[in-house]
Amino acid sequence: MGGAPAGPAGTGKTETTKDLGRALGMMVYVFNCSEQMDYKSCGNIYKGLAQTGAFGCFDEFNRISVEALSVVAIQVKSILDALKGLIVIELEEILEIRHSVFIIGAAGVGKSCVWKTLFQTYQKLGKDPMYSDLNPKAVTNDELFGVVHGVTREWQDGLFSIIMRDQAYASNVGPKWIVADGDIDPMWIESLNTVMDDNKVLTLANNERIPLTPSMRLVFEIGHLRAATPATVSRAGILYINNQDVGYQPLILSWIEGRKSDGEKIILNHLFNKYVPVILEAIHTKFTTIIPLVDVALVRTTCSLLDSLLTPENVPPNSPNE
């Protein structure tokens, strides 16, 4: 999302940036910075780059006055933070060109929030979207895709086949998603190879063929790709959400904002900032957990415990801060 090539004059910093843009098919605008540039002129450049999606190369960036650089640094950080929180946009772009998408990330990083936010956006735009979510690991392979009875030869539909058939022959023309929330297992993901490749057809054991219509997409919420084969990975687009992209701070801020007392909000904010980072650091460096725990899960548990303890009966409105 951004970079700062450094090196002596004439070593090719600008040309390297231009070559990178050329290789990616991106327009690169080079701006020769000087003492006359202030935060307003830089702000106008950022607006143009954001609207066009082009690369901006600020040559001799160190020539900008120190007074302007302090404000410019805040502008750059705001843009980078916004890019991190608009991964929603990346998901939409991937869904435009791929009919299967892996959303990868640890528990609590916001994988579900990403596609649900995009779904709600489609609803507000009047696109009439629909989705069906399931956990493929919660049922057997036969219960997922269906099975032919060995004696009676009677066909018993599976969960995935029912969902896909309903969406394929649904009357609405809006976006339709099948969301599989569960780790990848070759036992079930390999059965979707013909759906995920260019055939876009689910072939069942009773010889029924259910098509993946142009408005349908497969979305997989997974924590890793360790059990996925190259054949599976090559058939889908990938959106990776880093733990640091969201972190646990939004959860804390959201929970504190839900408290009714302003005084309580101030105290809780101070206590969370003072103790949570230190405790989490100690957990990661000094203790070994039997089951891996992510920071968001620990913070969410802490908030739930405080919800049960910080009741009006235990903490009257005029209680001392201690």
PDB file of C-alpha atoms in Angstrom:
ATOM      1  CA  MET A   1       0.000   0.000   0.000  1.00  0.00           C
ATOM      2  CA  GLY A   2       2.988   2.274   0.381  1.00  0.00           C
ATOM      3  CA  GLY A   3       6.762   2.323   0.486  1.00  0.00           C
ATOM      4  CA  ALA A   4       9.784   4.554   1.006  1.00  0.00           C
ATOM      5  CA  PRO A   5      12.738   3.585  -1.228  1.00  0.00           C
ATOM      6  CA  ALA A   6      15.947   5.001   0.238  1.00  0.00           C
ATOM      7  CA  GLY A   7      19.427   5.355  -1.178  1.00  0.00           C
ATOM      8  CA  PRO A   8      22.032   7.788  -2.531  1.00  0.00           C
ATOM      9  CA  ALA A   9      21.215  10.059  -5.447  1.00  0.00           C
ATOM     10  CA  GLY A  10      21.268   8.415  -8.868  1.00  0.00           C
ATOM     11  CA  THR A  11      20.831   4.840  -7.669  1.00  0.00           C
ATOM     12  CA  GLY A  12      17.472   4.364  -9.439  1.00  0.00           C
ATOM     13  CA  LYS A  13      14.849   4.860  -6.742  1.00  0.00           C
ATOM     14  CA  THR A  14      12.431   6.719  -9.019  1.00  0.00           C
ATOM     15  CA  GLU A  15      13.050   4.460 -12.007  1.00  0.00           C
ATOM     16  CA  THR A  16      12.458   1.373  -9.855  1.00  0.00           C
ATOM     17  CA  THR A  17       9.096   2.774  -8.783  1.00  0.00           C
ATOM     18  CA  LYS A  18       8.184   3.568 -12.390  1.00  0.00           C
ATOM     19  CA  ASP A  19       9.241   0.075 -13.513  1.00  0.00           C
ATOM     20  CA  LEU A  20       7.060  -1.455 -10.786  1.00  0.00           C
ATOM     21  CA  GLY A  21       4.051   0.511 -12.013  1.00  0.00           C
ATOM     22  CA  ARG A  22       4.804  -0.478 -15.608  1.00  0.00           C
ATOM     23  CA  ALA A  23       5.013  -4.155 -14.652  1.00  0.00           C
ATOM     24  CA  LEU A  24       1.667  -3.955 -12.822  1.00  0.00           C
ATOM     25  CA  GLY A  25      -0.008  -1.912 -15.544  1.00  0.00           C
ATOM     26  CA  MET A  26      -0.480   1.073 -13.226  1.00  0.00           C
ATOM     27  CA  MET A  27      -0.098   4.738 -14.081  1.00  0.00           C
ATOM     28  CA  VAL A  28       2.704   6.370 -12.060  1.00  0.00           C
ATOM     29  CA  TYR A  29       2.746  10.130 -11.450  1.00  0.00           C
ATOM     30  CA  VAL A  30       6.093  11.530 -10.308  1.00  0.00           C
ATOM     31  CA  PHE A  31       6.018  14.706  -8.205  1.00  0.00           C
ATOM     32  CA  ASN A  32       9.206  16.663  -7.599  1.00  0.00           C
ATOM     33  CA  CYS A  33       8.876  17.928  -4.045  1.00  0.00           C
ATOM     34  CA  SER A  34      10.221  21.282  -2.904  1.00  0.00           C
ATOM     35  CA  GLU A  35      10.030  23.740  -0.016  1.00  0.00           C
ATOM     36  CA  GLN A  36       7.010  25.407  -1.649  1.00  0.00           C
ATOM     37  CA  MET A  37       4.809  22.326  -1.176  1.00  0.00           C
ATOM     38  CA  ASP A  38       2.505  22.524   1.851  1.00  0.00           C
ATOM     39  CA  TYR A  39      -0.070  20.144   3.315  1.00  0.00           C
ATOM     40  CA  LYS A  40      -2.849  21.584   1.147  1.00  0.00           C
ATOM     41  CA  SER A  41      -1.056  20.905  -2.126  1.00  0.00           C
ATOM     42  CA  CYS A  42      -0.136  17.407  -0.929  1.00  0.00           C
ATOM     43  CA  GLY A  43      -3.756  16.854   0.096  1.00  0.00           C
ATOM     44  CA  ASN A  44      -4.950  17.740  -3.398  1.00  0.00           C
ATOM     45  CA  ILE A  45      -2.474  15.261  -4.886  1.00  0.00           C
ATOM     46  CA  TYR A  46      -3.714  12.523  -2.543  1.00  0.00           C
ATOM     47  CA  LYS A  47      -7.309  13.216  -3.575  1.00  0.00           C
ATOM     48  CA  GLY A  48      -6.437  12.798  -7.236  1.00  0.00           C
ATOM     49  CA  LEU A  49      -4.487   9.608  -6.659  1.00  0.00           C
ATOM     50  CA  ALA A  50      -7.332   8.157  -4.583  1.00  0.00           C
ATOM     51  CA  GLN A  51      -9.891   8.935  -7.302  1.00  0.00           C
ATOM     52  CA  THR A  52      -7.817   7.555 -10.179  1.00  0.00           C
ATOM     53  CA  GLY A  53      -6.204   4.596  -8.403  1.00  0.00           C
ATOM     54  CA  ALA A  54      -2.792   5.595  -9.762  1.00  0.00           C
ATOM     55  CA  PHE A  55       0.616   5.367  -8.094  1.00  0.00           C
ATOM     56  CA  GLY A  56       2.177   8.545  -6.736  1.00  0.00           C
ATOM     57  CA  CYS A  57       5.969   8.851  -6.520  1.00  0.00           C
ATOM     58  CA  PHE A  58       7.128  11.821  -4.404  1.00  0.00           C
ATOM     59  CA  ASP A  59      10.704  12.480  -5.465  1.00  0.00           C
ATOM     60  CA  GLU A  60      12.974  14.356  -3.013  1.00  0.00           C
ATOM     61  CA  PHE A  61      10.296  14.040  -0.315  1.00  0.00           C
ATOM     62  CA  ASN A  62      12.780  15.230   2.310  1.00  0.00           C
ATOM     63  CA  ARG A  63      12.804  18.714   0.760  1.00  0.00           C
ATOM     64  CA  ILE A  64       9.348  19.484   2.155  1.00  0.00           C
ATOM     65  CA  SER A  65       9.582  21.772   5.177  1.00  0.00           C
ATOM     66  CA  VAL A  66       9.474  20.170   8.608  1.00  0.00           C
ATOM     67  CA  GLU A  67       6.311  22.084   9.521  1.00  0.00           C
ATOM     68  CA  ALA A  68       4.462  20.676   6.513  1.00  0.00           C
ATOM     69  CA  LEU A  69       5.922  17.185   6.915  1.00  0.00           C
ATOM     70  CA  SER A  70       4.275  16.730  10.310  1.00  0.00           C
ATOM     71  CA  VAL A  71       0.834  17.286   8.781  1.00  0.00           C
ATOM     72  CA  VAL A  72       1.670  15.343   5.616  1.00  0.00           C
ATOM     73  CA  ALA A  73       2.684  12.334   7.730  1.00  0.00           C
ATOM     74  CA  ILE A  74      -0.737  12.358   9.385  1.00  0.00           C
ATOM     75  CA  GLN A  75      -2.396  12.527   5.955  1.00  0.00           C
ATOM     76  CA  VAL A  76      -0.393   9.546   4.700  1.00  0.00           C
ATOM     77  CA  LYS A  77      -1.200   7.509   7.827  1.00  0.00           C
ATOM     78  CA  SER A  78      -4.915   8.293   7.452  1.00  0.00           C
ATOM     79  CA  ILE A  79      -4.865   7.066   3.848  1.00  0.00           C
ATOM     80  CA  LEU A  80      -3.008   3.855   4.727  1.00  0.00           C
ATOM     81  CA  ASP A  81      -5.365   3.170   7.649  1.00  0.00           C
ATOM     82  CA  ALA A  82      -8.347   3.702   5.347  1.00  0.00           C
ATOM     83  CA  LEU A  83      -6.888   1.276   2.812  1.00  0.00           C
ATOM     84  CA  LYS A  84      -6.505  -1.350   5.545  1.00  0.00           C
ATOM     85  CA  GLY A  85     -10.185  -0.913   6.579  1.00  0.00           C
ATOM     86  CA  LEU A  86     -11.625  -0.992   3.087  1.00  0.00           C
ATOM     87  CA  ILE A  87     -10.623  -4.601   2.413  1.00  0.00           C
ATOM     88  CA  VAL A  88     -14.198  -4.919   1.709  1.00  0.00           C
ATOM     89  CA  ILE A  89     -13.310  -3.250  -1.584  1.00  0.00           C
ATOM     90  CA  GLU A  90     -10.725  -5.939  -2.307  1.00  0.00           C
ATOM     91  CA  LEU A  91     -13.356  -8.643  -1.806  1.00  0.00           C
ATOM     92  CA  GLU A  92     -15.697  -6.938  -4.264  1.00  0.00           C
ATOM     93  CA  GLU A  93     -12.915  -6.675  -6.840  1.00  0.00           C
ATOM     94  CA  ILE A  94     -12.046 -10.355  -6.459  1.00  0.00           C
ATOM     95  CA  LEU A  95     -15.702 -11.392  -6.750  1.00  0.00           C
ATOM     96  CA  GLU A  96     -15.918  -9.456 -10.008  1.00  0.00           C
ATOM     97  CA  ILE A  97     -13.326 -11.672 -11.691  1.00  0.00           C
ATOM     98  CA  ARG A  98     -13.420 -14.957  -9.723  1.00  0.00           C
ATOM     99  CA  HIS A  99     -16.392 -17.115  -8.834  1.00  0.00           C
ATOM    100  CA  SER A 100     -14.611 -18.747  -5.876  1.00  0.00           C
ATOM    101  CA  VAL A 101     -12.875 -16.804  -3.098  1.00  0.00           C
ATOM    102  CA  PHE A 102     -10.875 -17.863  -0.033  1.00  0.00           C
ATOM    103  CA  ILE A 103     -11.065 -15.341   2.837  1.00  0.00           C
ATOM    104  CA  ILE A 104      -8.101 -16.331   5.005  1.00  0.00           C
ATOM    105  CA  GLY A 105      -7.288 -15.127   8.497  1.00  0.00           C
ATOM    106  CA  ALA A 106      -7.159 -16.090  12.152  1.00  0.00           C
ATOM    107  CA  ALA A 107     -10.282 -16.216  14.275  1.00  0.00           C
ATOM    108  CA  GLY A 108     -11.582 -12.787  15.203  1.00  0.00           C
ATOM    109  CA  VAL A 109      -9.866 -10.757  12.467  1.00  0.00           C
ATOM    110  CA  GLY A 110     -13.184  -9.881  10.821  1.00  0.00           C
ATOM    111  CA  LYS A 111     -13.568 -12.393   7.986  1.00  0.00           C
ATOM    112  CA  SER A 112     -17.336 -12.613   8.457  1.00  0.00           C
ATOM    113  CA  CYS A 113     -17.626  -8.846   8.906  1.00  0.00           C
ATOM    114  CA  VAL A 114     -15.954  -8.269   5.539  1.00  0.00           C
ATOM    115  CA  TRP A 115     -18.418 -10.233   3.415  1.00  0.00           C
ATOM    116  CA  LYS A 116     -21.407  -9.242   5.574  1.00  0.00           C
ATOM    117  CA  THR A 117     -20.509  -5.570   5.135  1.00  0.00           C
ATOM    118  CA  LEU A 118     -20.354  -6.034   1.362  1.00  0.00           C
ATOM    119  CA  PHE A 119     -23.669  -7.918   1.483  1.00  0.00           C
ATOM    120  CA  GLN A 120     -25.321  -5.069   3.410  1.00  0.00           C
ATOM    121  CA  THR A 121     -23.903  -2.590   0.900  1.00  0.00           C
ATOM    122  CA  TYR A 122     -25.531  -4.536  -1.931  1.00  0.00           C
ATOM    123  CA  GLN A 123     -28.812  -4.474   0.006  1.00  0.00           C
ATOM    124  CA  LYS A 124     -28.672  -0.692   0.377  1.00  0.00           C
ATOM    125  CA  LEU A 125     -27.936  -0.364  -3.336  1.00  0.00           C
ATOM    126  CA  GLY A 126     -31.054  -2.393  -4.127  1.00  0.00           C
ATOM    127  CA  LYS A 127     -29.208  -5.285  -5.776  1.00  0.00           C
ATOM    128  CA  ASP A 128     -31.380  -7.902  -3.996  1.00  0.00           C
ATOM    129  CA  PRO A 129     -28.516 -10.162  -2.809  1.00  0.00           C
ATOM    130  CA  MET A 130     -28.939 -13.485  -1.034  1.00  0.00           C
ATOM    131  CA  TYR A 131     -26.585 -15.833   0.793  1.00  0.00           C
ATOM    132  CA  SER A 132     -26.609 -19.209   2.503  1.00  0.00           C
ATOM    133  CA  ASP A 133     -23.904 -20.131   4.984  1.00  0.00           C
ATOM    134  CA  LEU A 134     -22.913 -23.535   6.313  1.00  0.00           C
ATOM    135  CA  ASN A 135     -20.116 -25.324   8.130  1.00  0.00           C
ATOM    136  CA  PRO A 136     -18.935 -28.183   5.893  1.00  0.00           C
ATOM    137  CA  LYS A 137     -17.116 -29.824   8.804  1.00  0.00           C
ATOM    138  CA  ALA A 138     -20.330 -30.124  10.849  1.00  0.00           C
ATOM    139  CA  VAL A 139     -21.713 -32.905   8.620  1.00  0.00           C
ATOM    140  CA  THR A 140     -20.373 -35.948   6.808  1.00  0.00           C
ATOM    141  CA  ASN A 141     -19.438 -35.899   3.144  1.00  0.00           C
ATOM    142  CA  ASP A 142     -22.621 -37.808   2.237  1.00  0.00           C
ATOM    143  CA  GLU A 143     -24.753 -35.392   4.235  1.00  0.00           C
ATOM    144  CA  LEU A 144     -23.042 -32.507   2.481  1.00  0.00           C
ATOM    145  CA  PHE A 145     -23.342 -33.587  -1.166  1.00  0.00           C
ATOM    146  CA  GLY A 146     -25.925 -36.370  -1.053  1.00  0.00           C
ATOM    147  CA  VAL A 147     -25.746 -40.142  -1.382  1.00  0.00           C
ATOM    148  CA  VAL A 148     -27.395 -42.985  -3.315  1.00  0.00           C
ATOM    149  CA  HIS A 149     -28.679 -45.752  -1.028  1.00  0.00           C
ATOM    150  CA  GLY A 150     -26.729 -48.906  -1.721  1.00  0.00           C
ATOM    151  CA  VAL A 151     -29.804 -51.210  -1.689  1.00  0.00           C
ATOM    152  CA  THR A 152     -32.832 -49.164  -2.732  1.00  0.00           C
ATOM    153  CA  ARG A 153     -30.851 -46.873  -5.071  1.00  0.00           C
ATOM    154  CA  GLU A 154     -32.877 -44.028  -3.605  1.00  0.00           C
ATOM    155  CA  TRP A 155     -31.244 -40.606  -3.782  1.00  0.00           C
ATOM    156  CA  GLN A 156     -30.908 -38.571  -0.594  1.00  0.00           C
ATOM    157  CA  ASP A 157     -30.065 -34.907  -1.131  1.00  0.00           C
ATOM    158  CA  GLY A 158     -27.171 -33.233   0.659  1.00  0.00           C
ATOM    159  CA  LEU A 159     -27.011 -29.855   2.370  1.00  0.00           C
ATOM    160  CA  PHE A 160     -24.713 -28.237  -0.192  1.00  0.00           C
ATOM    161  CA  SER A 161     -26.603 -29.651  -3.175  1.00  0.00           C
ATOM    162  CA  ILE A 162     -29.904 -28.319  -1.827  1.00  0.00           C
ATOM    163  CA  ILE A 163     -28.464 -24.842  -1.253  1.00  0.00           C
ATOM    164  CA  MET A 164     -26.794 -24.698  -4.653  1.00  0.00           C
ATOM    165  CA  ARG A 165     -29.918 -25.933  -6.466  1.00  0.00           C
ATOM    166  CA  ASP A 166     -32.105 -23.374  -4.682  1.00  0.00           C
ATOM    167  CA  GLN A 167     -29.773 -20.539  -5.632  1.00  0.00           C
ATOM    168  CA  ALA A 168     -29.246 -21.734  -9.199  1.00  0.00           C
ATOM    169  CA  TYR A 169     -32.973 -21.730  -9.933  1.00  0.00           C
ATOM    170  CA  ALA A 170     -33.945 -18.743  -7.764  1.00  0.00           C
ATOM    171  CA  SER A 171     -35.956 -16.048  -9.514  1.00  0.00           C
ATOM    172  CA  ASN A 172     -33.942 -13.033  -8.362  1.00  0.00           C
ATOM    173  CA  VAL A 173     -30.987 -11.919 -10.460  1.00  0.00           C
ATOM    174  CA  GLY A 174     -28.977 -10.303  -7.642  1.00  0.00           C
ATOM    175  CA  PRO A 175     -25.705 -11.623  -6.209  1.00  0.00           C
ATOM    176  CA  LYS A 176     -25.994 -15.087  -4.655  1.00  0.00           C
ATOM    177  CA  TRP A 177     -23.323 -16.424  -2.323  1.00  0.00           C
ATOM    178  CA  ILE A 178     -22.718 -19.818  -0.768  1.00  0.00           C
ATOM    179  CA  VAL A 179     -20.547 -19.166   2.295  1.00  0.00           C
ATOM    180  CA  ALA A 180     -18.613 -22.158   3.662  1.00  0.00           C
ATOM    181  CA  ASP A 181     -17.354 -21.294   7.147  1.00  0.00           C
ATOM    182  CA  GLY A 182     -14.944 -24.037   8.183  1.00  0.00           C
ATOM    183  CA  ASP A 183     -11.418 -25.305   7.620  1.00  0.00           C
ATOM    184  CA  ILE A 184     -10.618 -26.878   4.284  1.00  0.00           C
ATOM    185  CA  ASP A 185     -10.562 -30.662   4.163  1.00  0.00           C
ATOM    186  CA  PRO A 186      -9.622 -32.515   0.948  1.00  0.00           C
ATOM    187  CA  MET A 187     -12.459 -34.925   1.681  1.00  0.00           C
ATOM    188  CA  TRP A 188     -15.088 -32.288   0.815  1.00  0.00           C
ATOM    189  CA  ILE A 189     -13.276 -29.524  -1.041  1.00  0.00           C
ATOM    190  CA  GLU A 190     -12.156 -31.880  -3.815  1.00  0.00           C
ATOM    191  CA  SER A 191     -15.816 -32.568  -4.604  1.00  0.00           C
ATOM    192  CA  LEU A 192     -16.121 -28.906  -5.591  1.00  0.00           C
ATOM    193  CA  ASN A 193     -13.317 -28.918  -8.149  1.00  0.00           C
ATOM    194  CA  THR A 194     -15.741 -28.937 -11.083  1.00  0.00           C
ATOM    195  CA  VAL A 195     -17.633 -26.025  -9.487  1.00  0.00           C
ATOM    196  CA  MET A 196     -14.537 -23.959  -8.812  1.00  0.00           C
ATOM    197  CA  ASP A 197     -12.942 -24.430 -12.236  1.00  0.00           C
ATOM    198  CA  ASP A 198     -14.217 -23.208 -15.597  1.00  0.00           C
ATOM    199  CA  ASN A 199     -16.877 -25.942 -15.771  1.00  0.00           C
ATOM    200  CA  LYS A 200     -18.890 -24.260 -12.982  1.00  0.00           C
ATOM    201  CA  VAL A 201     -21.027 -27.370 -12.493  1.00  0.00           C
ATOM    202  CA  LEU A 202     -21.692 -29.493  -9.415  1.00  0.00           C
ATOM    203  CA  THR A 203     -21.847 -33.140 -10.441  1.00  0.00           C
ATOM    204  CA  LEU A 204     -23.748 -35.363  -8.007  1.00  0.00           C
ATOM    205  CA  ALA A 205     -23.701 -39.143  -7.529  1.00  0.00           C
ATOM    206  CA  ASN A 206     -27.200 -39.447  -9.089  1.00  0.00           C
ATOM    207  CA  ASN A 207     -25.795 -37.878 -12.305  1.00  0.00           C
ATOM    208  CA  GLU A 208     -27.562 -34.563 -11.672  1.00  0.00           C
ATOM    209  CA  ARG A 209     -25.615 -31.518 -12.788  1.00  0.00           C
ATOM    210  CA  ILE A 210     -26.320 -28.224 -11.001  1.00  0.00           C
ATOM    211  CA  PRO A 211     -24.863 -25.158 -12.745  1.00  0.00           C
ATOM    212  CA  LEU A 212     -23.194 -22.232 -11.036  1.00  0.00           C
ATOM    213  CA  THR A 213     -25.020 -19.303 -12.606  1.00  0.00           C
ATOM    214  CA  PRO A 214     -23.226 -16.019 -13.456  1.00  0.00           C
ATOM    215  CA  SER A 215     -24.622 -14.325 -10.347  1.00  0.00           C
ATOM    216  CA  MET A 216     -23.501 -17.083  -7.954  1.00  0.00           C
ATOM    217  CA  ARG A 217     -20.240 -17.120  -5.986  1.00  0.00           C
ATOM    218  CA  LEU A 218     -18.534 -19.500  -3.564  1.00  0.00           C
ATOM    219  CA  VAL A 219     -16.994 -17.829  -0.490  1.00  0.00           C
ATOM    220  CA  PHE A 220     -14.808 -19.861   1.878  1.00  0.00           C
ATOM    221  CA  GLU A 221     -13.949 -18.586   5.371  1.00  0.00           C
ATOM    222  CA  ILE A 222     -10.818 -20.414   6.473  1.00  0.00           C
ATOM    223  CA  GLY A 223      -7.930 -19.979   8.871  1.00  0.00           C
ATOM    224  CA  HIS A 224      -5.197 -21.470   6.676  1.00  0.00           C
ATOM    225  CA  LEU A 225      -4.468 -23.412   3.487  1.00  0.00           C
ATOM    226  CA  ARG A 226      -2.284 -26.123   4.991  1.00  0.00           C
ATOM    227  CA  ALA A 227      -4.663 -28.930   3.999  1.00  0.00           C
ATOM    228  CA  ALA A 228      -5.453 -27.512   0.539  1.00  0.00           C
ATOM    229  CA  THR A 229      -3.940 -29.058  -2.562  1.00  0.00           C
ATOM    230  CA  PRO A 230      -2.418 -26.942  -5.360  1.00  0.00           C
ATOM    231  CA  ALA A 231      -5.367 -27.913  -7.558  1.00  0.00           C
ATOM    232  CA  THR A 232      -7.754 -26.357  -5.051  1.00  0.00           C
ATOM    233  CA  VAL A 233      -5.728 -23.202  -4.390  1.00  0.00           C
ATOM    234  CA  SER A 234      -5.284 -22.456  -8.081  1.00  0.00           C
ATOM    235  CA  ARG A 235      -9.032 -22.440  -8.644  1.00  0.00           C
ATOM    236  CA  ALA A 236      -9.909 -19.533  -6.328  1.00  0.00           C
ATOM    237  CA  GLY A 237      -9.054 -15.951  -5.565  1.00  0.00           C
ATOM    238  CA  ILE A 238      -7.513 -15.248  -2.171  1.00  0.00           C
ATOM    239  CA  LEU A 239      -8.166 -12.411   0.281  1.00  0.00           C
ATOM    240  CA  TYR A 240      -5.821 -12.547   3.275  1.00  0.00           C
ATOM    241  CA  ILE A 241      -6.702 -10.538   6.388  1.00  0.00           C
ATOM    242  CA  ASN A 242      -3.745  -9.909   8.674  1.00  0.00           C
ATOM    243  CA  ASN A 243      -4.153  -9.946  12.449  1.00  0.00           C
ATOM    244  CA  GLN A 244      -2.781  -6.406  12.625  1.00  0.00           C
ATOM    245  CA  ASP A 245      -5.216  -5.057  10.025  1.00  0.00           C
ATOM    246  CA  VAL A 246      -7.986  -4.885  12.620  1.00  0.00           C
ATOM    247  CA  GLY A 247      -6.576  -5.919  15.985  1.00  0.00           C
ATOM    248  CA  TYR A 248      -8.454  -5.892  19.268  1.00  0.00           C
ATOM    249  CA  GLN A 249      -8.719  -2.116  19.744  1.00  0.00           C
ATOM    250  CA  PRO A 250     -11.976  -1.697  17.752  1.00  0.00           C
ATOM    251  CA  LEU A 251     -13.581  -4.360  19.964  1.00  0.00           C
ATOM    252  CA  ILE A 252     -12.520  -2.512  23.114  1.00  0.00           C
ATOM    253  CA  LEU A 253     -13.696   0.859  21.816  1.00  0.00           C
ATOM    254  CA  SER A 254     -17.026  -0.572  20.689  1.00  0.00           C
ATOM    255  CA  TRP A 255     -17.601  -2.263  24.041  1.00  0.00           C
ATOM    256  CA  ILE A 256     -16.681   0.855  26.043  1.00  0.00           C
ATOM    257  CA  GLU A 257     -19.004   2.992  23.908  1.00  0.00           C
ATOM    258  CA  GLY A 258     -21.819   0.645  24.864  1.00  0.00           C
ATOM    259  CA  ARG A 259     -21.454   1.516  28.556  1.00  0.00           C
ATOM    260  CA  LYS A 260     -23.946   4.079  29.853  1.00  0.00           C
ATOM    261  CA  SER A 261     -21.849   6.055  32.355  1.00  0.00           C
ATOM    262  CA  ASP A 262     -19.435   8.623  30.909  1.00  0.00           C
ATOM    263  CA  GLY A 263     -17.257   8.398  34.001  1.00  0.00           C
ATOM    264  CA  GLU A 264     -17.122   4.642  33.662  1.00  0.00           C
ATOM    265  CA  LYS A 265     -16.089   4.974  30.014  1.00  0.00           C
ATOM    266  CA  ILE A 266     -13.112   7.164  30.937  1.00  0.00           C
ATOM    267  CA  ILE A 267     -11.941   4.817  33.687  1.00  0.00           C
ATOM    268  CA  LEU A 268     -12.348   1.679  31.555  1.00  0.00           C
ATOM    269  CA  ASN A 269     -10.493   3.235  28.636  1.00  0.00           C
ATOM    270  CA  HIS A 270      -7.588   4.094  30.939  1.00  0.00           C
ATOM    271  CA  LEU A 271      -7.505   0.626  32.509  1.00  0.00           C
ATOM    272  CA  PHE A 272      -7.663  -1.197  29.152  1.00  0.00           C
ATOM    273  CA  ASN A 273      -4.824   0.917  27.737  1.00  0.00           C
ATOM    274  CA  LYS A 274      -2.739   0.356  30.871  1.00  0.00           C
ATOM    275  CA  TYR A 275      -3.145  -3.362  31.428  1.00  0.00           C
ATOM    276  CA  VAL A 276      -4.296  -5.169  28.260  1.00  0.00           C
ATOM    277  CA  PRO A 277      -1.149  -4.704  26.110  1.00  0.00           C
ATOM    278  CA  VAL A 278       1.112  -5.708  29.017  1.00  0.00           C
ATOM    279  CA  ILE A 279      -0.949  -8.781  29.900  1.00  0.00           C
ATOM    280  CA  LEU A 280      -1.176  -9.943  26.292  1.00  0.00           C
ATOM    281  CA  GLU A 281       2.567  -9.532  25.879  1.00  0.00           C
ATOM    282  CA  ALA A 282       3.131 -11.626  29.012  1.00  0.00           C
ATOM    283  CA  ILE A 283       0.787 -14.343  27.746  1.00  0.00           C
ATOM    284  CA  HIS A 284       2.673 -14.560  24.440  1.00  0.00           C
ATOM    285  CA  THR A 285       6.169 -14.534  25.940  1.00  0.00           C
ATOM    286  CA  LYS A 286       5.934 -16.205  29.359  1.00  0.00           C
ATOM    287  CA  PHE A 287       3.137 -18.758  29.095  1.00  0.00           C
ATOM    288  CA  THR A 288       2.268 -21.695  26.879  1.00  0.00           C
ATOM    289  CA  THR A 289      -1.405 -22.406  26.196  1.00  0.00           C
ATOM    290  CA  ILE A 290      -2.753 -25.860  25.433  1.00  0.00           C
ATOM    291  CA  ILE A 291      -5.122 -24.406  22.846  1.00  0.00           C
ATOM    292  CA  PRO A 292      -3.889 -21.453  20.726  1.00  0.00           C
ATOM    293  CA  LEU A 293      -5.750 -18.289  21.663  1.00  0.00           C
ATOM    294  CA  VAL A 294      -5.908 -15.107  19.614  1.00  0.00           C
ATOM    295  CA  ASP A 295      -5.861 -11.673  21.231  1.00  0.00           C
ATOM    296  CA  VAL A 296      -9.373 -10.820  20.089  1.00  0.00           C
ATOM    297  CA  ALA A 297     -10.802 -13.888  21.804  1.00  0.00           C
ATOM    298  CA  LEU A 298      -9.056 -13.033  25.075  1.00  0.00           C
ATOM    299  CA  VAL A 299     -10.263  -9.441  24.971  1.00  0.00           C
ATOM    300  CA  ARG A 300     -13.803 -10.525  24.092  1.00  0.00           C
ATOM    301  CA  THR A 301     -13.810 -12.879  27.097  1.00  0.00           C
ATOM    302  CA  THR A 302     -12.595 -10.046  29.323  1.00  0.00           C
ATOM    303  CA  CYS A 303     -15.404  -7.784  28.120  1.00  0.00           C
ATOM    304  CA  SER A 304     -17.981 -10.517  28.727  1.00  0.00           C
ATOM    305  CA  LEU A 305     -16.712 -11.029  32.279  1.00  0.00           C
ATOM    306  CA  LEU A 306     -16.841  -7.294  32.943  1.00  0.00           C
ATOM    307  CA  ASP A 307     -20.400  -7.206  31.593  1.00  0.00           C
ATOM    308  CA  SER A 308     -21.440  -9.688  34.239  1.00  0.00           C
ATOM    309  CA  LEU A 309     -19.538  -7.913  37.030  1.00  0.00           C
ATOM    310  CA  LEU A 310     -20.146  -4.229  36.277  1.00  0.00           C
ATOM    311  CA  THR A 311     -23.864  -4.271  37.062  1.00  0.00           C
ATOM    312  CA  PRO A 312     -25.800  -1.455  38.814  1.00  0.00           C
ATOM    313  CA  GLU A 313     -26.033  -3.651  41.887  1.00  0.00           C
ATOM    314  CA  ASN A 314     -22.279  -4.184  42.095  1.00  0.00           C
ATOM    315  CA  VAL A 315     -21.262  -0.714  40.917  1.00  0.00           C
ATOM    316  CA  PRO A 316     -23.785   1.999  41.953  1.00  0.00           C
ATOM    317  CA  PRO A 317     -23.722   5.236  39.909  1.00  0.00           C
ATOM    318  CA  ASN A 318     -21.878   7.261  42.570  1.00  0.00           C
ATOM    319  CA  SER A 319     -19.279   4.654  43.444  1.00  0.00           C
ATOM    320  CA  PRO A 320     -15.692   5.803  43.996  1.00  0.00           C
ATOM    321  CA  ASN A 321     -13.284   5.200  41.135  1.00  0.00           C
ATOM    322  CA  GLU A 322     -11.382   2.585  43.100  1.00  0.00           C
TER     323      GLU A 322
END
